[in-house]
């Protein structure tokens, strides 16, 4: 018989620590963190663990992956840019909808 309480998936402590440390590195190096910097800072983690942590941070919108002159870098996502885009789109859509309504 199945349990009445759903099970909650627990992330390994190491994965959470790795994600937290990547975020800390991004805060310390705002121009962008390379994979080599992450590897040098945390050599105890395998490439697979690093990729999983980075993918999780990317998919949850905590960091961005950008191309720079030195290669790919990870940066913290700028929350103000997201807010600005949302406000811009809302205002733009409002103007368009008003125009369509008034011209109909």
PDB file of C-alpha atoms in Angstrom:
ATOM      1  CA  UNK A   1       0.000   0.000   0.000  1.00  0.00           C
ATOM      2  CA  UNK A   2       1.335   3.427  -0.932  1.00  0.00           C
ATOM      3  CA  UNK A   3       2.136   5.980   1.729  1.00  0.00           C
ATOM      4  CA  UNK A   4      -0.399   8.779   2.273  1.00  0.00           C
ATOM      5  CA  UNK A   5       2.391  11.369   2.280  1.00  0.00           C
ATOM      6  CA  UNK A   6       4.226  12.135  -0.940  1.00  0.00           C
ATOM      7  CA  UNK A   7       7.971  11.807  -0.767  1.00  0.00           C
ATOM      8  CA  UNK A   8      10.061  14.923  -1.203  1.00  0.00           C
ATOM      9  CA  UNK A   9      13.165  14.629  -3.328  1.00  0.00           C
ATOM     10  CA  UNK A  10      16.176  15.646  -1.287  1.00  0.00           C
ATOM     11  CA  UNK A  11      19.162  17.118  -3.096  1.00  0.00           C
ATOM     12  CA  UNK A  12      22.517  15.817  -1.895  1.00  0.00           C
ATOM     13  CA  UNK A  13      24.192  18.232   0.503  1.00  0.00           C
ATOM     14  CA  UNK A  14      27.244  18.378  -1.767  1.00  0.00           C
ATOM     15  CA  UNK A  15      25.129  19.599  -4.709  1.00  0.00           C
ATOM     16  CA  UNK A  16      23.596  22.374  -2.617  1.00  0.00           C
ATOM     17  CA  UNK A  17      27.045  23.374  -1.322  1.00  0.00           C
ATOM     18  CA  UNK A  18      28.405  23.454  -4.882  1.00  0.00           C
ATOM     19  CA  UNK A  19      25.526  25.626  -6.105  1.00  0.00           C
ATOM     20  CA  UNK A  20      25.952  28.007  -3.167  1.00  0.00           C
ATOM     21  CA  UNK A  21      29.676  28.273  -3.807  1.00  0.00           C
ATOM     22  CA  UNK A  22      29.123  28.977  -7.527  1.00  0.00           C
ATOM     23  CA  UNK A  23      26.740  31.789  -6.574  1.00  0.00           C
ATOM     24  CA  UNK A  24      29.347  33.146  -4.127  1.00  0.00           C
ATOM     25  CA  UNK A  25      31.984  33.085  -6.866  1.00  0.00           C
ATOM     26  CA  UNK A  26      29.628  34.963  -9.188  1.00  0.00           C
ATOM     27  CA  UNK A  27      29.145  37.598  -6.476  1.00  0.00           C
ATOM     28  CA  UNK A  28      32.909  37.896  -5.948  1.00  0.00           C
ATOM     29  CA  UNK A  29      33.688  38.087  -9.689  1.00  0.00           C
ATOM     30  CA  UNK A  30      30.880  40.146 -11.258  1.00  0.00           C
ATOM     31  CA  UNK A  31      32.557  40.172 -14.693  1.00  0.00           C
ATOM     32  CA  UNK A  32      31.907  36.447 -14.932  1.00  0.00           C
ATOM     33  CA  UNK A  33      33.170  33.121 -13.635  1.00  0.00           C
ATOM     34  CA  UNK A  34      34.711  30.566 -15.967  1.00  0.00           C
ATOM     35  CA  UNK A  35      34.441  26.815 -15.576  1.00  0.00           C
ATOM     36  CA  UNK A  36      38.199  26.759 -14.915  1.00  0.00           C
ATOM     37  CA  UNK A  37      37.710  29.144 -11.973  1.00  0.00           C
ATOM     38  CA  UNK A  38      35.000  26.889 -10.558  1.00  0.00           C
ATOM     39  CA  UNK A  39      37.209  23.838 -11.038  1.00  0.00           C
ATOM     40  CA  UNK A  40      40.200  25.550  -9.378  1.00  0.00           C
ATOM     41  CA  UNK A  41      38.082  26.698  -6.446  1.00  0.00           C
ATOM     42  CA  UNK A  42      36.404  23.319  -5.908  1.00  0.00           C
ATOM     43  CA  UNK A  43      38.624  20.520  -7.261  1.00  0.00           C
ATOM     44  CA  UNK A  44      36.846  17.929  -5.085  1.00  0.00           C
ATOM     45  CA  UNK A  45      33.813  17.970  -7.409  1.00  0.00           C
ATOM     46  CA  UNK A  46      33.678  15.934 -10.604  1.00  0.00           C
ATOM     47  CA  UNK A  47      32.901  17.562 -13.978  1.00  0.00           C
ATOM     48  CA  UNK A  48      29.502  15.830 -13.905  1.00  0.00           C
ATOM     49  CA  UNK A  49      28.681  17.353 -10.513  1.00  0.00           C
ATOM     50  CA  UNK A  50      29.708  20.820 -11.751  1.00  0.00           C
ATOM     51  CA  UNK A  51      27.584  20.474 -14.899  1.00  0.00           C
ATOM     52  CA  UNK A  52      24.555  19.343 -12.901  1.00  0.00           C
ATOM     53  CA  UNK A  53      24.898  22.256 -10.457  1.00  0.00           C
ATOM     54  CA  UNK A  54      25.374  24.807 -13.244  1.00  0.00           C
ATOM     55  CA  UNK A  55      22.414  23.413 -15.200  1.00  0.00           C
ATOM     56  CA  UNK A  56      20.233  23.623 -12.105  1.00  0.00           C
ATOM     57  CA  UNK A  57      21.275  27.249 -11.502  1.00  0.00           C
ATOM     58  CA  UNK A  58      20.631  28.094 -15.172  1.00  0.00           C
ATOM     59  CA  UNK A  59      17.245  26.361 -15.241  1.00  0.00           C
ATOM     60  CA  UNK A  60      16.081  28.106 -12.060  1.00  0.00           C
ATOM     61  CA  UNK A  61      17.119  31.488 -13.453  1.00  0.00           C
ATOM     62  CA  UNK A  62      19.758  32.248 -10.844  1.00  0.00           C
ATOM     63  CA  UNK A  63      22.663  32.632 -13.284  1.00  0.00           C
ATOM     64  CA  UNK A  64      23.187  33.437 -16.953  1.00  0.00           C
ATOM     65  CA  UNK A  65      25.598  31.822 -19.393  1.00  0.00           C
ATOM     66  CA  UNK A  66      27.319  34.453 -21.526  1.00  0.00           C
ATOM     67  CA  UNK A  67      30.029  34.521 -24.154  1.00  0.00           C
ATOM     68  CA  UNK A  68      33.017  36.775 -23.481  1.00  0.00           C
ATOM     69  CA  UNK A  69      36.359  37.345 -25.173  1.00  0.00           C
ATOM     70  CA  UNK A  70      37.863  34.680 -22.895  1.00  0.00           C
ATOM     71  CA  UNK A  71      35.127  32.113 -23.532  1.00  0.00           C
ATOM     72  CA  UNK A  72      31.937  31.200 -21.718  1.00  0.00           C
ATOM     73  CA  UNK A  73      31.280  32.778 -18.320  1.00  0.00           C
ATOM     74  CA  UNK A  74      28.588  32.463 -15.679  1.00  0.00           C
ATOM     75  CA  UNK A  75      27.102  35.597 -14.122  1.00  0.00           C
ATOM     76  CA  UNK A  76      24.395  36.206 -11.587  1.00  0.00           C
ATOM     77  CA  UNK A  77      21.128  37.068 -13.267  1.00  0.00           C
ATOM     78  CA  UNK A  78      20.269  40.758 -12.910  1.00  0.00           C
ATOM     79  CA  UNK A  79      16.819  40.931 -11.282  1.00  0.00           C
ATOM     80  CA  UNK A  80      16.381  44.604 -12.207  1.00  0.00           C
ATOM     81  CA  UNK A  81      16.775  43.784 -15.918  1.00  0.00           C
ATOM     82  CA  UNK A  82      14.027  41.194 -15.683  1.00  0.00           C
ATOM     83  CA  UNK A  83      11.758  43.658 -13.907  1.00  0.00           C
ATOM     84  CA  UNK A  84      12.478  46.347 -16.516  1.00  0.00           C
ATOM     85  CA  UNK A  85      11.662  43.954 -19.388  1.00  0.00           C
ATOM     86  CA  UNK A  86       8.425  42.892 -17.718  1.00  0.00           C
ATOM     87  CA  UNK A  87       7.356  46.507 -17.169  1.00  0.00           C
ATOM     88  CA  UNK A  88       8.320  47.450 -20.724  1.00  0.00           C
ATOM     89  CA  UNK A  89       6.345  44.559 -22.202  1.00  0.00           C
ATOM     90  CA  UNK A  90       3.336  45.309 -20.018  1.00  0.00           C
ATOM     91  CA  UNK A  91       3.341  48.981 -21.006  1.00  0.00           C
ATOM     92  CA  UNK A  92       3.883  48.156 -24.667  1.00  0.00           C
ATOM     93  CA  UNK A  93       1.070  45.606 -24.692  1.00  0.00           C
ATOM     94  CA  UNK A  94      -1.248  48.042 -22.917  1.00  0.00           C
ATOM     95  CA  UNK A  95      -0.629  50.695 -25.574  1.00  0.00           C
ATOM     96  CA  UNK A  96      -1.194  48.191 -28.401  1.00  0.00           C
ATOM     97  CA  UNK A  97      -4.380  46.816 -26.860  1.00  0.00           C
ATOM     98  CA  UNK A  98      -5.731  50.328 -26.247  1.00  0.00           C
ATOM     99  CA  UNK A  99      -4.980  51.296 -29.842  1.00  0.00           C
ATOM    100  CA  UNK A 100      -6.656  48.168 -31.224  1.00  0.00           C
ATOM    101  CA  UNK A 101      -9.702  48.696 -29.007  1.00  0.00           C
ATOM    102  CA  UNK A 102     -10.039  52.357 -29.986  1.00  0.00           C
ATOM    103  CA  UNK A 103      -9.654  51.679 -33.711  1.00  0.00           C
ATOM    104  CA  UNK A 104     -12.134  48.804 -33.781  1.00  0.00           C
TER     105      UNK A 104
END
